[in-house]
Amino acid sequence: MTKEVFRSGFVSIIGRPNVGKSTLLNKLVGHKVAIMSDKPQTTRNKILAVLNSPLGQAVFIDTPGIHKPKHKLGQYMRDVALRSLAEVDLILYVVDAGAEFGAGEEYILASLEGIDTPVFLVINKIDKIHKDQLIPVIIGYTSRREFAQVIPISALNGENTGKMLSLVWEYLTEGPMYFPLDMVTDQPERLIMAELIREKALARTKEEVPHALAVVVEEVEQRPQNTVYVSAVIYVERDSQKAIIVGKEGNMLKTIGSLARQDIEALLGSKVYLDLWVRVKKDWRKNDRDLRFFGYVHE
Ligand code: GDP
Ligand code: MG
């Protein structure tokens, strides 16, 4: 691995519930990311954690556990998850060393079919099993699919997680710093709120505003009665895009705001008053300084 280049990329962590994805993420990023609570509503969302190192920047995505959808929303979330898997640079598929191979794993493996992104099989919780039990687990998975790497770890006590991380870096190539250093440690929650709003706006407008929008959360303030005031701006590139986002009589913006507010409420665990604005900022995607201002590049 050459040291000189700045490596970066997106790494998706997938796996069934309770296999230890959040624990692993916290271990890797090295500080408790504020949103890593175990409320089911929060893990339902796509969550970013950013690891900065002299080697570069790895952006971890806590992709919602891929599971058989039970309802429409579940189907939508699964589609989002699958789409994101094709777009990331690396997938960490986390499994529980002590758990029986079941329908859930079968389903995830089926979901991974046809996805070209390299996949690491991360066999977690090896502290729970006897060394002899590991080989059958490895064979069980590798007989079903080829993996770029197979790494037994314990996210809880850190066994082999360092080794895993150095392999992650090997799979990331030269790339930009997506998140400014200060933003990462300062306000992870703001980034996530912005991402939630952005996701809603994109989902509602689809092809009409193709990725030409960025979201900045400008203000977060605790108000009485466990209410949090959040002020955010959706930036678009053209007036025509602004018209689409705002919608007839502001209806589109209201819908986006209401959907995003529900997710932010789940994220923060409190009532949220979301003040949402739309502003035109011409060609922001072409402008380096603007990209830094927005905190990330997102195409
Ligand atoms: P997630 O649902 O995949 O995000 O799983 P969590 O990270 O929330 O972990 C689920 C449970 O497994 C928690 O009680 C963790 O403490 C536990 N856990 C996670 N990693 C390990 C591990 O390496 N060994 C053991 N023994 N327990 C673990
Ligand atoms: Mg979790």
Short mmCIF file of C-alpha atoms and ligand atoms in Angstrom, two decimals:
data_model
loop_
_atom_site.label_atom_id
_atom_site.label_comp_id
_atom_site.label_asym_id
_atom_site.label_seq_id
_atom_site.Cartn_x
_atom_site.Cartn_y
_atom_site.Cartn_z
CA MET A 1 0.00 0.00 0.00
CA THR A 2 1.48 3.34 -1.02
CA LYS A 3 1.39 5.88 1.78
CA GLU A 4 1.43 9.04 -0.30
CA VAL A 5 -2.12 8.97 -1.61
CA PHE A 6 -5.10 10.12 0.39
CA ARG A 7 -7.53 7.24 0.40
CA SER A 8 -11.25 7.61 0.84
CA GLY A 9 -14.48 5.82 0.21
CA PHE A 10 -17.81 4.62 1.48
CA VAL A 11 -18.05 1.42 3.46
CA SER A 12 -21.41 -0.15 4.10
CA ILE A 13 -21.93 -2.31 7.17
CA ILE A 14 -24.67 -4.87 6.68
CA GLY A 15 -25.95 -7.85 8.57
CA ARG A 16 -28.89 -9.13 10.54
CA PRO A 17 -30.02 -7.32 13.68
CA ASN A 18 -27.88 -7.90 16.78
CA VAL A 19 -24.85 -9.30 14.99
CA GLY A 20 -22.84 -6.34 16.32
CA LYS A 21 -22.79 -3.77 13.51
CA SER A 22 -23.16 -0.75 15.77
CA THR A 23 -20.61 -2.12 18.22
CA LEU A 24 -18.15 -2.60 15.39
CA LEU A 25 -18.76 0.85 14.02
CA ASN A 26 -18.15 2.40 17.41
CA LYS A 27 -14.99 0.37 17.79
CA LEU A 28 -13.67 1.46 14.41
CA VAL A 29 -14.51 5.10 14.68
CA GLY A 30 -13.12 5.18 18.16
CA HIS A 31 -15.63 7.47 19.78
CA LYS A 32 -19.24 6.96 20.56
CA VAL A 33 -21.14 8.38 17.64
CA ALA A 34 -24.09 10.22 19.07
CA ILE A 35 -26.72 8.50 16.98
CA MET A 36 -25.60 4.95 17.66
CA SER A 37 -28.40 4.41 20.11
CA ASP A 38 -30.19 1.13 19.80
CA LYS A 39 -33.61 2.57 19.23
CA PRO A 40 -35.01 0.65 16.29
CA GLN A 41 -36.16 3.88 14.64
CA THR A 42 -32.64 5.20 14.44
CA THR A 43 -31.02 2.08 13.02
CA ARG A 44 -33.73 2.11 10.41
CA ASN A 45 -32.05 5.09 8.83
CA LYS A 46 -28.91 5.35 6.84
CA ILE A 47 -26.34 6.63 9.27
CA LEU A 48 -22.85 7.88 8.60
CA ALA A 49 -19.81 7.65 10.80
CA VAL A 50 -16.53 9.04 9.57
CA LEU A 51 -13.10 7.68 10.34
CA ASN A 52 -10.20 10.03 9.75
CA SER A 53 -6.68 8.68 9.74
CA PRO A 54 -3.34 9.66 8.24
CA LEU A 55 -4.22 7.20 5.48
CA GLY A 56 -7.38 9.00 4.52
CA GLN A 57 -11.06 9.06 5.28
CA ALA A 58 -13.45 6.15 5.48
CA VAL A 59 -17.16 6.91 5.60
CA PHE A 60 -19.12 4.11 7.20
CA ILE A 61 -22.74 3.62 6.38
CA ASP A 62 -24.85 1.72 8.86
CA THR A 63 -27.16 0.34 6.22
CA PRO A 64 -30.46 -0.80 7.69
CA GLY A 65 -30.44 -4.53 8.31
CA ILE A 66 -31.49 -6.11 5.09
CA HIS A 67 -34.52 -8.13 5.93
CA LYS A 68 -37.61 -9.44 4.24
CA PRO A 69 -39.90 -6.43 3.94
CA LYS A 70 -43.17 -6.74 5.84
CA HIS A 71 -44.80 -3.65 4.43
CA LYS A 72 -44.47 -0.96 1.78
CA LEU A 73 -42.11 1.18 3.81
CA GLY A 74 -39.94 -1.87 4.43
CA GLN A 75 -39.82 -2.53 0.71
CA TYR A 76 -38.79 1.06 0.07
CA MET A 77 -36.07 0.91 2.71
CA ARG A 78 -34.76 -2.32 1.32
CA ASP A 79 -34.55 -0.82 -2.15
CA VAL A 80 -32.64 2.13 -0.77
CA ALA A 81 -30.30 -0.24 1.01
CA LEU A 82 -29.68 -2.34 -2.08
CA ARG A 83 -29.05 0.70 -4.21
CA SER A 84 -26.54 2.01 -1.72
CA LEU A 85 -24.75 -1.35 -1.72
CA ALA A 86 -24.05 -1.08 -5.42
CA GLU A 87 -22.67 2.42 -4.97
CA VAL A 88 -20.31 1.97 -2.06
CA ASP A 89 -16.64 1.00 -2.31
CA LEU A 90 -16.74 -1.84 0.15
CA ILE A 91 -19.29 -3.90 2.03
CA LEU A 92 -18.68 -5.36 5.47
CA TYR A 93 -21.09 -8.22 5.89
CA VAL A 94 -21.20 -8.91 9.61
CA VAL A 95 -22.40 -12.24 10.94
CA ASP A 96 -22.61 -13.75 14.40
CA ALA A 97 -20.15 -16.62 14.84
CA GLY A 98 -22.39 -18.26 17.41
CA ALA A 99 -25.65 -18.06 15.50
CA GLU A 100 -27.12 -20.76 13.30
CA PHE A 101 -27.08 -20.06 9.59
CA GLY A 102 -30.69 -19.31 8.83
CA ALA A 103 -33.18 -17.82 6.42
CA GLY A 104 -32.06 -14.30 7.34
CA GLU A 105 -28.51 -14.93 6.15
CA GLU A 106 -29.80 -16.75 3.09
CA TYR A 107 -31.82 -13.67 2.25
CA ILE A 108 -28.87 -11.29 2.64
CA LEU A 109 -26.66 -13.49 0.47
CA ALA A 110 -29.37 -13.49 -2.18
CA SER A 111 -29.51 -9.69 -1.94
CA LEU A 112 -25.77 -9.51 -2.53
CA GLU A 113 -26.02 -11.51 -5.74
CA GLY A 114 -25.17 -9.39 -8.75
CA ILE A 115 -23.53 -6.69 -6.66
CA ASP A 116 -19.95 -6.15 -7.79
CA THR A 117 -18.77 -4.25 -4.74
CA PRO A 118 -16.14 -6.26 -2.81
CA VAL A 119 -17.61 -7.90 0.27
CA PHE A 120 -15.72 -8.77 3.47
CA LEU A 121 -17.22 -11.56 5.52
CA VAL A 122 -16.79 -10.31 9.07
CA ILE A 123 -17.41 -13.11 11.53
CA ASN A 124 -18.12 -11.33 14.80
CA LYS A 125 -18.40 -12.46 18.42
CA ILE A 126 -15.60 -15.00 18.18
CA ASP A 127 -15.09 -14.41 21.91
CA LYS A 128 -18.30 -16.38 22.42
CA ILE A 129 -17.24 -19.54 20.63
CA HIS A 130 -14.54 -22.17 20.92
CA LYS A 131 -11.75 -21.93 18.32
CA ASP A 132 -12.80 -25.28 16.83
CA GLN A 133 -16.24 -23.94 16.03
CA LEU A 134 -14.87 -21.26 13.73
CA ILE A 135 -13.86 -23.41 10.75
CA PRO A 136 -17.35 -24.83 10.13
CA VAL A 137 -18.75 -21.28 10.27
CA ILE A 138 -16.24 -20.08 7.70
CA ILE A 139 -16.96 -23.04 5.43
CA GLY A 140 -20.70 -22.50 5.82
CA TYR A 141 -20.47 -19.01 4.39
CA THR A 142 -17.65 -19.33 1.89
CA SER A 143 -19.29 -22.34 0.25
CA ARG A 144 -22.20 -20.07 -0.61
CA ARG A 145 -20.34 -17.06 -1.93
CA GLU A 146 -16.89 -15.77 -2.64
CA PHE A 147 -15.68 -13.05 -0.31
CA ALA A 148 -12.89 -10.53 -0.87
CA GLN A 149 -11.73 -11.24 2.71
CA VAL A 150 -12.86 -13.42 5.57
CA ILE A 151 -12.10 -11.89 8.96
CA PRO A 152 -13.05 -13.34 12.35
CA ILE A 153 -13.29 -10.59 14.96
CA SER A 154 -14.70 -9.59 18.30
CA ALA A 155 -16.15 -6.12 18.04
CA LEU A 156 -16.67 -6.20 21.79
CA ASN A 157 -13.09 -6.79 22.91
CA GLY A 158 -11.40 -5.54 19.76
CA GLU A 159 -9.77 -8.81 18.76
CA ASN A 160 -8.67 -8.57 15.13
CA THR A 161 -10.55 -5.31 14.49
CA GLY A 162 -7.27 -3.50 13.83
CA LYS A 163 -6.35 -6.10 11.24
CA MET A 164 -9.75 -5.70 9.69
CA LEU A 165 -9.33 -1.96 9.50
CA SER A 166 -6.00 -2.21 7.71
CA LEU A 167 -7.68 -4.45 5.14
CA VAL A 168 -10.43 -1.83 4.75
CA TRP A 169 -7.82 0.78 3.87
CA GLU A 170 -6.33 -1.53 1.28
CA TYR A 171 -9.64 -1.62 -0.52
CA LEU A 172 -10.08 2.13 -0.60
CA THR A 173 -8.41 4.03 -3.40
CA GLU A 174 -7.28 7.60 -3.83
CA GLY A 175 -10.15 9.99 -3.29
CA PRO A 176 -11.34 13.27 -1.83
CA MET A 177 -11.94 14.20 1.78
CA TYR A 178 -15.73 14.01 1.82
CA PHE A 179 -16.21 15.51 5.25
CA PRO A 180 -14.19 18.33 6.75
CA LEU A 181 -12.35 17.22 9.87
CA ASP A 182 -14.03 19.61 12.27
CA MET A 183 -17.54 18.82 11.16
CA VAL A 184 -17.09 15.16 11.90
CA THR A 185 -16.33 15.49 15.57
CA ASP A 186 -18.40 18.60 16.16
CA GLN A 187 -21.80 17.73 14.91
CA PRO A 188 -22.42 14.28 13.56
CA GLU A 189 -26.09 14.74 14.32
CA ARG A 190 -26.36 17.73 12.02
CA LEU A 191 -24.90 15.75 9.17
CA ILE A 192 -27.35 12.99 9.75
CA MET A 193 -30.28 15.35 9.95
CA ALA A 194 -29.15 16.93 6.69
CA GLU A 195 -28.86 13.51 5.12
CA LEU A 196 -32.35 12.56 6.27
CA ILE A 197 -33.82 15.70 4.75
CA ARG A 198 -31.87 15.18 1.55
CA GLU A 199 -33.03 11.58 1.30
CA LYS A 200 -36.68 12.62 1.64
CA ALA A 201 -36.33 15.37 -0.93
CA LEU A 202 -34.68 13.04 -3.43
CA ALA A 203 -37.18 10.27 -2.86
CA ARG A 204 -40.12 12.60 -3.46
CA THR A 205 -38.77 14.34 -6.54
CA LYS A 206 -36.85 11.50 -8.22
CA GLU A 207 -35.60 12.30 -11.74
CA GLU A 208 -36.83 15.85 -11.71
CA VAL A 209 -34.07 17.09 -9.43
CA PRO A 210 -31.33 14.59 -10.17
CA HIS A 211 -28.98 14.85 -7.23
CA ALA A 212 -28.71 18.58 -7.68
CA LEU A 213 -29.46 19.28 -4.09
CA ALA A 214 -27.56 19.63 -0.87
CA VAL A 215 -28.84 20.21 2.62
CA VAL A 216 -27.28 22.27 5.36
CA VAL A 217 -28.60 22.28 8.90
CA GLU A 218 -28.01 25.82 10.07
CA GLU A 219 -29.39 25.87 13.57
CA VAL A 220 -30.26 23.38 16.26
CA GLU A 221 -31.67 24.72 19.48
CA GLN A 222 -33.19 23.12 22.52
CA ARG A 223 -36.58 24.63 23.29
CA PRO A 224 -38.86 24.13 26.29
CA GLN A 225 -40.92 20.96 26.71
CA ASN A 226 -38.40 18.64 25.14
CA THR A 227 -38.73 20.31 21.76
CA VAL A 228 -35.80 20.85 19.45
CA TYR A 229 -35.85 23.63 16.89
CA VAL A 230 -34.04 22.71 13.68
CA SER A 231 -33.52 25.12 10.84
CA ALA A 232 -32.29 23.71 7.54
CA VAL A 233 -31.80 24.82 3.96
CA ILE A 234 -32.17 22.73 0.84
CA TYR A 235 -29.85 24.09 -1.82
CA VAL A 236 -30.65 23.55 -5.48
CA GLU A 237 -28.90 24.74 -8.61
CA ARG A 238 -31.75 26.29 -10.56
CA ASP A 239 -34.99 28.17 -10.04
CA SER A 240 -36.86 25.41 -11.85
CA GLN A 241 -35.59 22.90 -9.29
CA LYS A 242 -36.62 25.17 -6.47
CA ALA A 243 -40.13 25.27 -7.92
CA ILE A 244 -40.27 21.46 -7.91
CA ILE A 245 -39.03 21.15 -4.35
CA VAL A 246 -41.43 23.79 -3.07
CA GLY A 247 -44.32 22.35 -5.07
CA LYS A 248 -47.79 23.63 -5.63
CA GLU A 249 -48.70 25.97 -2.78
CA GLY A 250 -45.67 24.69 -0.92
CA ASN A 251 -47.11 21.21 -0.65
CA MET A 252 -44.02 19.31 -1.71
CA LEU A 253 -41.85 21.11 0.81
CA LYS A 254 -44.44 20.46 3.50
CA THR A 255 -44.41 16.74 2.72
CA ILE A 256 -40.62 16.55 2.66
CA GLY A 257 -40.46 18.50 5.91
CA SER A 258 -43.03 16.35 7.62
CA LEU A 259 -41.36 13.07 6.61
CA ALA A 260 -37.92 14.35 7.60
CA ARG A 261 -39.24 15.70 10.88
CA GLN A 262 -40.57 12.28 11.86
CA ASP A 263 -37.17 10.70 11.24
CA ILE A 264 -35.35 13.46 13.08
CA GLU A 265 -37.70 13.06 16.01
CA ALA A 266 -36.86 9.37 16.10
CA LEU A 267 -33.17 10.23 15.85
CA LEU A 268 -33.18 12.76 18.68
CA GLY A 269 -35.89 11.17 20.78
CA SER A 270 -37.71 14.46 21.18
CA LYS A 271 -40.29 16.62 19.51
CA VAL A 272 -38.89 18.58 16.60
CA TYR A 273 -39.92 21.83 15.02
CA LEU A 274 -38.37 21.75 11.56
CA ASP A 275 -37.96 25.04 9.76
CA LEU A 276 -37.18 24.12 6.18
CA TRP A 277 -36.09 26.51 3.43
CA VAL A 278 -35.12 26.22 -0.21
CA ARG A 279 -32.40 28.36 -1.75
CA VAL A 280 -30.86 28.49 -5.21
CA LYS A 281 -27.10 28.37 -5.34
CA LYS A 282 -25.99 28.18 -8.95
CA ASP A 283 -23.68 25.34 -9.94
CA TRP A 284 -22.72 24.45 -6.40
CA ARG A 285 -21.56 21.06 -7.51
CA LYS A 286 -18.87 22.50 -9.73
CA ASN A 287 -17.47 24.72 -7.06
CA ASP A 288 -14.89 23.33 -4.68
CA ARG A 289 -15.43 25.91 -2.01
CA ASP A 290 -19.15 25.34 -2.04
CA LEU A 291 -18.61 21.64 -1.67
CA ARG A 292 -16.58 22.27 1.43
CA PHE A 293 -19.26 24.60 2.67
CA PHE A 294 -21.84 21.89 2.28
CA GLY A 295 -19.58 19.53 4.12
CA TYR A 296 -19.53 16.83 1.55
CA VAL A 297 -19.54 15.82 -2.05
CA HIS A 298 -22.55 13.79 -2.94
CA GLU A 299 -23.20 12.67 -6.47
P1 GDP B 1 -26.50 -4.51 15.60
O1 GDP B 1 -27.97 -4.68 15.76
O2 GDP B 1 -25.97 -5.36 14.52
O3 GDP B 1 -26.09 -3.08 15.46
O4 GDP B 1 -25.83 -5.08 16.94
P2 GDP B 1 -25.25 -4.32 18.21
O5 GDP B 1 -23.97 -3.68 17.91
O6 GDP B 1 -26.33 -3.45 18.76
O7 GDP B 1 -24.97 -5.53 19.18
C1 GDP B 1 -25.98 -6.43 19.60
C2 GDP B 1 -25.54 -7.11 20.88
O8 GDP B 1 -24.40 -7.93 20.63
C3 GDP B 1 -25.10 -6.13 21.95
O9 GDP B 1 -25.57 -6.60 23.20
C4 GDP B 1 -23.60 -6.16 21.89
O10 GDP B 1 -22.99 -5.86 23.11
C5 GDP B 1 -23.33 -7.59 21.49
N1 GDP B 1 -22.05 -7.75 20.78
C6 GDP B 1 -21.60 -7.02 19.74
N2 GDP B 1 -20.38 -7.44 19.35
C7 GDP B 1 -20.05 -8.46 20.17
C8 GDP B 1 -18.89 -9.32 20.27
O11 GDP B 1 -17.90 -9.23 19.54
N3 GDP B 1 -18.95 -10.29 21.24
C9 GDP B 1 -20.00 -10.43 22.06
N4 GDP B 1 -19.95 -11.40 22.98
N5 GDP B 1 -21.09 -9.63 22.00
C10 GDP B 1 -21.13 -8.66 21.07
MG MG B 2 -27.32 -1.33 15.27
#
